[in-house]
Amino acid sequence: MSYKRLGHQTVVFDNPPSIAAGGCVVGAKEGEGPLRMWFDSISEDSYFGQESWEKAESTMLYQSFITACDKARLAPSDVEYAFAGDLLNQCTGSSFAMRESSVPFFGLYGACSTFAEGLSLGAMLIDGGYADVCAAMSSSHFCSAERQFRQPLEYGGQRPPTAQWTVTGAGTVLLTAAGAGPYITHVTTGAIVDAGVKDANNMGACMAPAAYETLCAHFQDTGRSPDYYDAIITGDLGHVGHEILTDLFAQDGIDLGICSTDCGLLIYDRAAQDVHAGGSGAGCCSSVFSGHILQRMTRGDWPRVLFAPTGALMSPTTSMQGESIPGICHAIALDVKKEVRG
Amino acid sequence: MSYKRLGHQTVVFDNPPSIAAGGCVVGAKEGEGPLRMWFDSISEDSYFGQESWEKAESTMLYQSFITACDKARLAPSDVEYAFAGDLLNQCTGSSFAMRESSVPFFGLYGACSTFAEGLSLGAMLIDGGYADVCAAMSSSHFCSAERQFRQPLEYGGQRPPTAQWTVTGAGTVLLTAAGAGPYITHVTTGAIVDAGVKDANNMGACMAPAAYETLCAHFQDTGRSPDYYDAIITGDLGHVGHEILTDLFAQDGIDLGICSTDCGLLIYDRAAQDVHAGGSGAGCCSSVFSGHILQRMTRGDWPRVLFAPTGALMSPTTSMQGESIPGICHAIALDVKKEVRG
């Protein structure tokens, strides 16, 4: 087994890649939520100046990319690989965002976990010596997602309490070989976990078992316990999934602790914003991470973070065919200090 | 710039990863074509024993994975990362194929170029020391693709001469840190290229400019010319795209040569099988590579191969919205000898 590997699912970096900058762009509803001060840009126009919501999503994602480049004082042409994905069929949100960029491009699909794939692969390519600058980016748009996955917006379908609200948001992080951090120190890559849940209006329940498995693997591979981290932030389990995850650990006698939260819980005020179980979408964890989480790390609130985006790997077709909904989760360990401690 | 990088788009490996085995499974039509002797399994049943074409596609892809594991004498649990993708919405062909495998999973989307993403990233993760065994895998199924992208099969729509036929096929390659080859020596990662073509019935024309750009980058970055290779095999440009690619190089005074061909041309007998411009689909290049190309390399016909899968990154939605079709191409340099020559 390679010396860079700890256990079956985790790798540790010799030279932890640094996060040079994050860019995050969101819609009006997200801009009214508790994280409003952390976003780089909030658009009052759900079309982002375009003619369709699909083009809006690409525009928003590209804006987050350019914002991250500007903040890192890098030109787009300095980026050696872009890892990008979204929820639209054939991932066109990403490909149309980057089609004029000339950046070598790896398209990803991991549903709402996509951003974690990009962070993981980008970090490995930088630590491995293949690149000095990589972008990890993902997006979702409430309107493009609703009409693709559920109903036309005009239909006004009712949503059960377990449903989550697809975030209109995009986030890009630039990873660099040299930099002042925060650093990615470990990556734990998840396998697909299908616990047999079939309710497409309860994604949290579908994804929580995958989050549990990946976090367990991370703790086992690294020898760390949850209290090593100042914050453990899952992707977008929402209220229901977060409760299930907490319960699963409690059954093992492990208290995930008050530092455990979820991007889908952070992004909205559930009491005031009528989002039911919280936020979701591939742009949820990327927009929350690229603003809020990064800045809470650098200002000293959370020196050590375990970031674990989750995804539900079904489609409307598989659900109509009666299939259960497989979940996945990838965990990224971050530290404001480069030396791996503990 | 990292010493592993040659130019803007190409990396070279210190310890070229070896291809331990390939597994390829196809449908009846592909089994009637000129490559029939190279496939591991040909199914007369387009449902592969399942209840739907989508489940058939997942079954076929998983069969190719198990076949590759068997041939490499590796257990599925020995695989440290699986890189997988397909053409179905939300890439469920891959996620449902691997949902019971327990293999750490990276979902990819690069349309028909997906397999090249997997080979590229798998090779980098092995050479970088993060894994000893990676799987690169992709699939497509004529029936699941037709009803998703075009019409219900029963509609019997006419197809123009530029159209390609979606391959029912899947391929998996296992990459290992140690092995007897063939070896992946270089990877050239493509950027998205949009030449403004809008005809969704002429994918070859959409993808040929991307193939040209990536191959040019490969030759420039490595200092090699086309005649360095015994075979240059693009993904699935088909007849039209292959002609355009040859013309683009001819305009530069470069003869791509008689060794240049395309997986979409190899897999069918165009004169006899009524496939118009040739084969396509994410399973075209993976099934052709995992059987035919690998075996032609190891038996000495083609000691040095440049394999360059191409993809068209549009969706039915973007085409209905009047958008042009972006293309992408990634190139993989392979050699039966480990020492990088020339």
XYZ file of C-alpha atoms in Angstrom:
684
model
C 0.000 0.000 0.000
C 1.269 3.440 -0.925
C 2.681 5.479 1.925
C 0.284 8.271 1.008
C -2.638 6.042 1.852
C -4.089 5.636 5.321
C -6.455 2.685 5.301
C -8.824 1.825 2.511
C -10.285 5.219 1.683
C -8.053 8.024 2.947
C -4.940 9.686 1.533
C -2.698 12.153 3.357
C -0.705 14.842 1.584
C 3.054 15.387 1.793
C 2.637 18.984 0.747
C -0.920 19.933 1.582
C -2.395 22.046 -1.221
C -3.434 25.539 -0.216
C -6.743 27.183 -0.946
C -5.769 30.407 -2.645
C -9.267 31.837 -2.886
C -12.937 31.034 -3.078
C -15.585 32.731 -5.165
C -19.292 32.387 -4.461
C -22.285 33.777 -6.295
C -25.880 33.176 -5.218
C -29.465 34.155 -5.921
C -31.792 36.496 -4.055
C -33.246 33.945 -1.635
C -29.797 32.780 -0.535
C -28.812 36.436 -0.177
C -31.648 36.894 2.310
C -30.405 34.051 4.485
C -28.034 34.017 7.454
C -24.901 33.715 5.297
C -25.576 36.869 3.268
C -22.441 38.661 4.491
C -20.151 35.885 3.230
C -21.170 35.709 -0.422
C -19.168 37.599 -3.022
C -22.188 38.409 -5.129
C -25.957 38.182 -4.749
C -28.104 38.501 -7.863
C -31.624 39.897 -7.581
C -32.221 38.560 -11.102
C -32.792 34.799 -11.184
C -31.860 34.904 -14.892
C -28.477 36.501 -14.212
C -29.063 38.609 -17.327
C -29.594 35.545 -19.554
C -32.554 34.198 -21.503
C -32.967 30.904 -19.673
C -32.335 29.499 -16.213
C -29.867 27.014 -17.686
C -27.795 29.838 -19.161
C -28.214 31.708 -15.875
C -26.644 28.780 -14.053
C -23.644 28.713 -16.395
C -23.217 32.471 -16.052
C -23.358 32.250 -12.269
C -20.782 29.434 -12.214
C -18.427 31.311 -14.510
C -18.804 34.417 -12.319
C -17.725 32.395 -9.304
C -14.701 31.156 -11.272
C -13.673 34.671 -12.317
C -14.235 35.964 -8.789
C -11.963 33.277 -7.367
C -9.294 34.068 -9.985
C -9.501 37.785 -9.182
C -9.232 37.203 -5.448
C -6.250 34.878 -5.934
C -4.664 37.379 -8.367
C -4.448 34.651 -10.962
C -5.475 34.819 -14.589
C -7.969 32.201 -15.779
C -5.204 30.941 -18.083
C -3.080 30.186 -14.999
C -5.536 27.464 -14.034
C -4.116 24.125 -15.177
C -7.168 21.957 -14.525
C -10.790 22.799 -13.849
C -12.938 20.170 -12.122
C -16.563 21.105 -12.556
C -20.037 19.681 -12.319
C -23.682 20.447 -11.722
C -27.097 18.779 -11.655
C -28.314 19.519 -15.159
C -28.690 16.651 -17.611
C -25.318 16.034 -19.283
C -23.791 18.565 -16.861
C -24.228 21.439 -19.283
C -24.223 24.020 -16.500
C -20.483 23.407 -16.205
C -19.523 22.771 -19.807
C -21.280 25.911 -21.020
C -19.742 27.910 -18.170
C -16.216 26.932 -19.173
C -16.517 26.549 -22.928
C -14.651 29.771 -23.669
C -12.067 29.460 -20.914
C -9.306 27.352 -22.576
C -8.737 25.629 -19.229
C -8.085 21.851 -19.394
C -11.385 20.499 -18.171
C -12.515 17.443 -16.224
C -16.286 17.136 -16.009
C -17.559 15.495 -12.842
C -20.867 14.108 -11.694
C -21.482 13.350 -8.055
C -24.812 15.136 -7.604
C -24.525 17.430 -4.565
C -21.154 15.848 -3.663
C -19.561 17.001 -6.926
C -17.617 19.841 -5.319
C -15.884 17.347 -3.000
C -14.776 15.293 -5.995
C -13.167 18.401 -7.449
C -11.444 19.326 -4.190
C -10.194 15.735 -3.751
C -8.894 15.278 -7.280
C -7.495 18.801 -7.511
C -5.627 18.319 -4.244
C -4.192 14.981 -5.396
C -3.075 16.419 -8.736
C -1.333 19.330 -7.017
C 0.331 17.309 -4.256
C 1.266 14.715 -6.889
C 3.134 17.329 -8.895
C 0.888 17.476 -11.940
C -0.322 21.031 -11.480
C 0.275 24.191 -9.493
C -3.238 25.598 -9.832
C -6.544 23.704 -10.001
C -10.125 24.922 -9.803
C -12.921 22.964 -8.096
C -16.341 24.313 -8.945
C -20.015 23.379 -8.908
C -23.423 24.979 -9.227
C -27.143 24.503 -8.944
C -30.104 26.736 -9.736
C -33.503 26.359 -8.121
C -35.412 27.047 -11.329
C -33.365 24.867 -13.699
C -33.412 22.029 -11.162
C -37.126 22.240 -10.329
C -38.283 21.964 -13.888
C -35.849 19.165 -14.664
C -36.375 17.060 -11.539
C -39.890 17.899 -10.389
C -42.514 20.089 -12.020
C -42.696 23.305 -13.987
C -42.421 26.161 -11.489
C -45.868 27.387 -12.511
C -47.389 24.115 -11.313
C -46.814 25.139 -7.721
C -46.615 21.591 -6.354
C -46.734 21.088 -2.599
C -43.568 19.963 -0.886
C -43.481 17.598 2.109
C -41.627 18.609 5.290
C -38.696 16.311 4.445
C -38.044 18.062 1.107
C -35.111 20.388 0.661
C -34.836 23.580 -1.369
C -32.376 23.597 -4.281
C -29.889 26.404 -3.750
C -29.343 28.927 -6.523
C -25.635 29.243 -6.060
C -22.190 28.515 -7.406
C -18.802 28.223 -5.802
C -15.260 27.952 -7.106
C -12.150 27.295 -5.078
C -8.646 27.671 -6.459
C -6.144 25.205 -5.067
C -2.446 26.031 -5.324
C 0.785 24.193 -4.602
C 2.156 27.117 -2.593
C 0.112 29.429 -0.399
C -0.870 30.553 3.056
C -3.754 28.118 3.514
C -6.171 26.870 4.625
C -4.693 23.578 3.533
C -6.255 20.307 2.468
C -4.463 17.699 4.551
C -6.488 14.511 3.932
C -9.092 13.243 1.537
C -11.439 10.335 2.280
C -13.213 9.104 -0.838
C -16.598 7.503 -0.398
C -18.073 4.407 -1.966
C -21.702 4.378 -3.033
C -24.072 3.412 -0.214
C -27.649 2.391 -0.921
C -29.713 1.945 2.233
C -32.874 1.209 0.266
C -34.655 4.544 0.760
C -36.921 5.352 -2.195
C -38.459 8.691 -1.231
C -37.155 11.320 -3.656
C -38.651 13.942 -1.342
C -36.363 12.852 1.456
C -32.840 13.141 0.141
C -31.440 13.586 3.625
C -32.462 10.055 4.560
C -30.962 8.724 1.311
C -27.595 10.393 1.877
C -27.134 10.114 5.658
C -25.965 6.455 5.547
C -23.273 7.395 3.012
C -22.157 10.303 5.205
C -21.989 7.947 8.177
C -19.886 5.396 6.275
C -17.430 7.965 4.930
C -17.013 9.776 8.252
C -16.474 6.424 10.016
C -13.828 5.530 7.415
C -12.186 8.919 7.925
C -12.029 8.551 11.710
C -10.798 4.977 11.432
C -8.169 5.690 8.759
C -6.791 8.798 10.486
C -7.172 7.688 14.096
C -8.989 10.937 14.783
C -12.231 11.357 16.679
C -14.921 13.948 15.930
C -13.634 16.287 18.643
C -10.385 16.707 16.703
C -12.281 19.099 14.456
C -13.610 22.538 15.281
C -16.383 21.960 12.785
C -17.690 18.904 10.938
C -19.807 20.149 8.071
C -21.658 17.736 5.839
C -22.792 18.628 2.323
C -26.503 19.031 2.271
C -28.188 16.460 4.436
C -30.591 19.104 5.684
C -32.478 18.782 8.942
C -33.701 15.204 8.473
C -30.433 13.781 7.223
C -28.423 15.587 9.868
C -30.612 14.115 12.598
C -30.200 10.632 11.123
C -26.429 11.040 10.906
C -26.268 12.204 14.524
C -28.411 9.238 15.581
C -26.248 6.749 13.674
C -23.158 7.958 15.510
C -25.029 8.028 18.816
C -25.832 4.321 18.334
C -22.066 3.749 18.244
C -21.686 5.752 21.448
C -20.094 8.636 19.552
C -21.287 12.187 20.078
C -20.797 14.110 16.837
C -21.045 17.158 19.027
C -22.283 20.689 18.771
C -19.636 21.409 16.137
C -21.422 19.199 13.636
C -23.580 21.033 11.145
C -24.570 20.917 7.493
C -24.395 23.308 4.543
C -28.104 22.769 3.931
C -28.820 23.969 7.482
C -26.409 26.901 7.365
C -27.557 28.559 4.154
C -31.201 29.301 5.024
C -33.169 30.410 8.055
C -35.505 27.422 8.153
C -37.970 29.177 10.449
C -38.331 32.220 8.224
C -37.555 31.074 4.685
C -40.016 28.198 4.109
C -37.376 25.772 2.894
C -38.655 22.790 4.883
C -35.686 20.509 5.675
C -33.050 22.964 4.391
C -30.967 23.613 1.300
C -29.613 21.186 -1.273
C -28.092 21.198 -4.735
C -24.555 20.958 -6.076
C -24.165 24.703 -5.527
C -25.138 24.528 -1.860
C -21.923 23.164 -0.390
C -19.699 24.955 -2.921
C -21.188 28.400 -2.266
C -21.211 27.863 1.511
C -17.645 26.544 1.498
C -16.178 29.161 -0.838
C -17.417 31.992 1.379
C -18.587 31.205 4.872
C -16.481 28.147 5.737
C -13.242 29.467 4.253
C -13.598 32.788 6.013
C -14.583 31.217 9.340
C -11.397 29.167 9.052
C -9.071 32.029 8.184
C -10.437 34.361 10.845
C -9.752 31.713 13.475
C -13.215 30.433 14.398
C -12.627 26.989 12.935
C -8.904 26.165 12.557
C -9.679 22.548 11.725
C -12.623 21.546 9.580
C -13.900 18.254 8.213
C -15.975 19.077 5.150
C -18.106 16.233 3.824
C -20.390 16.954 0.861
C -23.025 14.333 0.142
C -24.850 13.369 -3.038
C -27.912 11.356 -4.058
C -27.054 9.431 -7.221
C -30.495 8.821 -8.670
C -32.378 10.315 -11.609
C -36.095 10.876 -12.244
C -35.950 7.794 -14.490
C -34.534 5.493 -11.819
C -37.111 6.718 -9.307
C -39.944 6.198 -11.768
C -38.605 2.684 -12.333
C -38.985 1.995 -8.601
C -35.324 1.998 -7.687
C -33.956 3.042 -4.319
C -31.676 6.072 -4.117
C -27.926 5.484 -3.696
C -25.940 8.067 -1.752
C -22.296 9.061 -1.651
C -20.118 11.267 0.540
C -16.520 12.413 0.274
C -14.693 13.978 3.225
C -11.999 16.660 3.021
C -9.878 17.492 6.075
C -8.764 21.111 6.220
C -6.400 22.915 8.550
C -5.242 26.518 8.726
C -1.781 25.182 9.569
C 0.240 23.200 7.056
C 1.781 20.794 9.539
C -0.511 17.865 10.086
C -1.095 17.582 13.793
C -2.352 14.933 16.151
C 5.863 24.659 -13.539
C 5.999 21.150 -12.162
C 8.637 18.873 -13.671
C 5.897 16.391 -14.464
C 4.293 18.884 -16.806
C 5.245 19.320 -20.435
C 3.660 22.504 -21.713
C 0.207 23.713 -20.846
C -1.800 20.528 -21.201
C 0.447 17.443 -20.978
C 1.912 15.523 -18.061
C 4.526 12.778 -18.265
C 4.771 9.951 -15.759
C 7.815 9.008 -13.704
C 6.484 5.509 -13.225
C 4.051 4.912 -16.059
C 0.988 3.065 -14.768
C 0.403 -0.335 -16.311
C -2.828 -1.597 -17.765
C -3.413 -4.849 -15.926
C -6.495 -5.899 -17.878
C -9.445 -4.694 -19.870
C -12.979 -6.035 -19.841
C -15.467 -5.333 -22.611
C -19.085 -6.328 -22.964
C -21.266 -5.396 -25.938
C -24.640 -5.970 -27.543
C -25.625 -8.105 -30.510
C -25.069 -5.495 -33.230
C -21.546 -4.753 -32.013
C -20.950 -8.501 -31.857
C -21.779 -8.734 -35.547
C -19.183 -6.123 -36.444
C -15.529 -6.443 -37.417
C -14.268 -6.401 -33.810
C -16.351 -9.385 -32.696
C -13.321 -11.538 -31.864
C -11.957 -8.976 -29.403
C -14.925 -8.571 -27.084
C -15.068 -10.579 -23.861
C -18.828 -10.985 -23.994
C -21.566 -10.374 -26.540
C -25.181 -10.360 -25.338
C -27.953 -11.372 -27.690
C -30.406 -9.875 -25.182
C -30.508 -6.076 -25.319
C -31.984 -6.138 -21.798
C -29.036 -8.106 -20.391
C -31.582 -10.023 -18.299
C -32.998 -6.857 -16.724
C -36.376 -5.140 -16.867
C -35.280 -1.899 -18.481
C -32.557 -0.669 -20.830
C -31.208 1.575 -18.091
C -30.737 -1.388 -15.774
C -29.313 -3.319 -18.725
C -26.673 -0.632 -19.158
C -25.678 -0.814 -15.484
C -25.521 -4.596 -15.642
C -23.349 -4.495 -18.735
C -20.971 -1.973 -17.161
C -20.665 -4.001 -13.985
C -19.993 -7.126 -16.071
C -17.119 -5.344 -17.780
C -15.749 -4.354 -14.366
C -15.931 -7.918 -13.024
C -14.412 -9.270 -16.231
C -11.460 -6.890 -15.934
C -10.987 -7.853 -12.282
C -11.067 -11.552 -13.164
C -8.570 -11.139 -15.991
C -6.237 -9.140 -13.736
C -6.686 -11.691 -10.938
C -7.775 -8.906 -8.623
C -10.769 -8.843 -6.318
C -13.189 -5.940 -6.769
C -12.250 -4.901 -3.239
C -8.627 -4.477 -4.405
C -9.717 -1.545 -6.558
C -8.922 1.652 -4.678
C -10.729 4.108 -6.936
C -13.296 3.629 -9.668
C -13.701 6.398 -12.243
C -16.940 5.870 -14.095
C -19.410 7.640 -16.294
C -22.047 7.249 -18.972
C -24.543 9.267 -21.005
C -27.690 8.787 -18.933
C -29.142 11.747 -17.094
C -27.397 12.064 -13.717
C -25.001 9.298 -14.845
C -27.094 6.584 -13.256
C -25.693 3.920 -15.580
C -22.472 4.123 -13.566
C -23.792 4.779 -10.092
C -26.249 1.894 -10.262
C -23.537 -0.359 -11.711
C -21.230 0.286 -8.773
C -23.665 0.813 -5.921
C -22.957 -2.551 -4.324
C -19.228 -2.622 -4.977
C -17.800 -0.746 -1.931
C -15.173 0.795 -4.229
C -14.356 4.471 -3.573
C -16.103 6.128 -6.475
C -15.526 9.218 -8.606
C -18.378 9.916 -11.013
C -17.321 11.566 -14.256
C -19.129 13.235 -17.096
C -17.364 13.936 -20.365
C -19.931 12.493 -22.780
C -18.126 10.072 -25.119
C -14.730 11.260 -23.777
C -15.541 10.061 -20.250
C -13.330 6.981 -20.484
C -10.308 9.201 -21.220
C -11.012 11.227 -18.086
C -10.916 8.020 -16.075
C -7.696 6.804 -17.689
C -6.067 10.223 -17.162
C -7.075 10.672 -13.542
C -6.477 7.033 -12.659
C -2.983 7.206 -14.140
C -2.184 10.409 -12.243
C -3.432 8.978 -8.959
C -1.330 5.840 -9.396
C 1.851 7.579 -10.556
C 1.298 10.151 -7.793
C 1.328 7.423 -5.166
C -2.302 7.625 -4.044
C -3.359 4.200 -5.259
C -2.042 0.937 -6.622
C -5.187 -0.088 -8.497
C -7.719 2.152 -10.258
C -10.572 1.335 -12.595
C -11.578 3.494 -15.564
C -14.950 2.544 -16.966
C -17.755 3.854 -19.154
C -20.823 2.630 -20.975
C -23.568 3.493 -23.400
C -26.640 1.628 -24.602
C -28.354 2.291 -27.904
C -31.855 1.922 -26.496
C -31.396 3.948 -23.300
C -29.633 6.687 -25.262
C -32.108 6.854 -28.137
C -35.142 7.367 -25.960
C -33.349 9.906 -23.798
C -31.694 11.962 -26.526
C -33.881 11.461 -29.562
C -37.177 9.610 -29.929
C -38.840 6.511 -28.548
C -37.436 3.563 -30.488
C -40.923 2.748 -31.754
C -41.077 6.116 -33.497
C -38.573 4.901 -36.079
C -37.236 8.357 -36.917
C -35.055 8.739 -39.989
C -31.378 9.461 -39.455
C -29.285 11.685 -41.725
C -26.025 10.376 -43.206
C -23.952 12.382 -40.716
C -25.608 10.691 -37.719
C -23.771 8.090 -35.681
C -25.098 4.959 -34.030
C -24.868 4.773 -30.229
C -22.867 1.719 -29.270
C -24.348 -0.764 -26.806
C -21.157 -1.474 -24.983
C -19.122 -1.066 -21.837
C -15.441 -1.188 -21.088
C -13.374 -1.253 -17.934
C -9.630 -0.995 -17.672
C -7.694 -1.682 -14.499
C -4.610 0.447 -14.022
C -1.907 -0.753 -11.648
C 1.295 0.707 -10.238
C 3.259 -2.417 -11.134
C 2.702 -4.558 -14.196
C 3.853 -5.701 -17.588
C 2.112 -3.003 -19.597
C 0.957 -1.553 -21.865
C 1.830 1.629 -20.002
C 0.290 5.066 -19.968
C 3.223 7.403 -20.470
C 1.596 10.807 -21.080
C -1.778 12.421 -20.665
C -2.892 15.525 -22.557
C -6.035 17.055 -21.065
C -8.285 18.981 -23.381
C -10.075 22.263 -22.898
C -13.608 22.713 -24.200
C -13.715 23.821 -27.848
C -16.872 25.238 -29.367
C -16.596 25.770 -33.106
C -20.210 26.918 -33.380
C -21.689 23.774 -34.964
C -25.338 23.323 -33.954
C -26.332 20.119 -35.751
C -27.008 17.448 -33.130
C -27.104 14.918 -35.973
C -23.485 15.676 -36.819
C -21.503 15.063 -33.674
C -18.349 14.344 -35.647
C -18.252 17.925 -36.885
C -18.857 19.209 -33.345
C -16.005 17.177 -31.848
C -13.359 17.274 -34.602
C -12.110 20.792 -33.701
C -11.571 19.659 -30.098
C -9.679 16.582 -31.288
C -7.519 18.803 -33.483
C -6.715 21.186 -30.618
C -5.833 18.419 -28.167
C -3.719 16.463 -30.645
C -1.883 19.679 -31.620
C -1.236 20.374 -27.929
C 0.026 16.817 -27.479
C 2.441 17.039 -30.400
C 3.637 20.470 -29.318
C 4.048 19.579 -25.633
C 5.862 16.286 -26.307
C 7.823 17.307 -29.399
C 6.445 14.251 -31.148
C 4.929 14.105 -34.602
C 2.079 11.847 -35.708
C 4.488 9.288 -37.192
C 5.871 8.592 -33.716
C 2.776 6.495 -33.124
C 1.840 3.194 -34.702
C -1.800 4.142 -34.317
C -3.614 7.379 -33.523
C -7.130 6.457 -32.525
C -9.686 9.125 -31.763
C -12.776 8.475 -29.657
C -15.803 8.487 -31.833
C -15.580 11.134 -34.472
C -17.031 8.718 -36.974
C -16.565 9.129 -40.717
C -17.457 12.827 -40.945
C -15.439 13.927 -37.935
C -12.449 11.841 -38.937
C -12.423 13.442 -42.376
C -12.612 16.909 -40.827
C -9.764 16.118 -38.429
C -7.614 14.807 -41.275
C -8.376 17.953 -43.281
C -7.531 20.261 -40.388
C -4.094 18.679 -40.054
C -3.627 18.685 -43.834
C -4.171 22.448 -43.781
C -1.167 22.639 -41.447
C 0.846 20.493 -43.851
C 0.668 17.523 -41.491
C -0.336 14.102 -42.745
C -2.082 12.254 -39.926
C -1.269 9.184 -41.941
C -2.805 5.839 -42.618
C -2.335 4.926 -38.953
C -5.010 7.393 -37.935
C -8.405 5.885 -37.274
C -11.359 6.226 -34.926
C -13.225 3.915 -32.553
C -16.485 4.879 -34.238
C -15.068 3.629 -37.554
C -13.527 0.462 -36.133
C -16.538 -0.951 -34.307
C -19.004 -1.323 -37.192
C -18.887 -2.328 -40.835
C -20.360 0.900 -42.196
C -21.166 -0.655 -45.562
C -23.090 -3.570 -44.105
C -24.459 -2.423 -40.757
C -26.458 0.713 -41.648
C -24.819 2.887 -39.017
C -24.346 5.918 -41.289
C -21.264 7.844 -40.071
C -20.184 5.176 -37.560
C -20.420 4.414 -33.873
C -20.614 6.770 -30.915
C -21.480 6.728 -27.220
C -19.428 6.633 -24.044
C -19.192 2.849 -24.379
C -17.755 2.993 -27.905
C -14.173 3.963 -27.117
C -14.103 2.043 -23.813
C -15.259 -1.244 -25.355
C -12.961 -0.832 -28.375
C -9.995 0.095 -26.199
C -10.488 -2.578 -23.537
C -10.454 -5.341 -26.142
C -9.224 -4.541 -29.627
C -6.712 -1.769 -28.959
C -5.152 -3.363 -25.876
C -4.739 -6.687 -27.620
C -3.380 -5.137 -30.808
C -0.800 -3.428 -28.616
C 0.226 -6.478 -26.629
C 0.496 -8.752 -29.660
C 2.863 -6.267 -31.265
C 0.789 -4.669 -34.024
C 0.755 -1.267 -32.387
C 3.566 -0.831 -29.836
C 2.843 2.885 -29.497
C -0.661 4.262 -29.505
C -2.145 7.717 -29.069
C -5.717 7.225 -27.868
C -7.887 10.319 -27.977
C -11.546 9.951 -26.985
C -13.812 12.846 -27.889
C -17.053 14.102 -26.389
C -19.887 16.460 -27.317
C -20.903 18.393 -24.203
C -24.439 19.398 -25.077
C -27.851 18.223 -23.885
C -31.243 18.077 -25.606
C -32.140 21.214 -23.603
C -29.184 23.261 -24.837
C -29.855 22.212 -28.421
C -33.544 23.118 -28.092
C -32.441 26.492 -26.741
C -30.443 27.075 -29.929
C -26.979 26.649 -28.489
C -24.000 25.356 -30.404
C -22.372 22.102 -29.329
C -19.067 22.274 -27.425
C -16.593 19.440 -27.867
C -13.744 18.074 -25.830
C -10.934 15.573 -26.373
C -8.340 14.076 -24.051
C -5.288 12.227 -25.373
C -3.554 9.282 -23.708
C -0.122 8.128 -24.917
C 0.459 4.406 -24.495
C 3.541 2.279 -25.011
C 4.172 -1.422 -24.583
C 7.571 -0.492 -23.149
C 7.890 1.347 -19.882
C 10.845 3.503 -20.835
C 9.665 6.664 -22.495
C 11.419 6.905 -25.815
C 12.113 9.571 -28.370
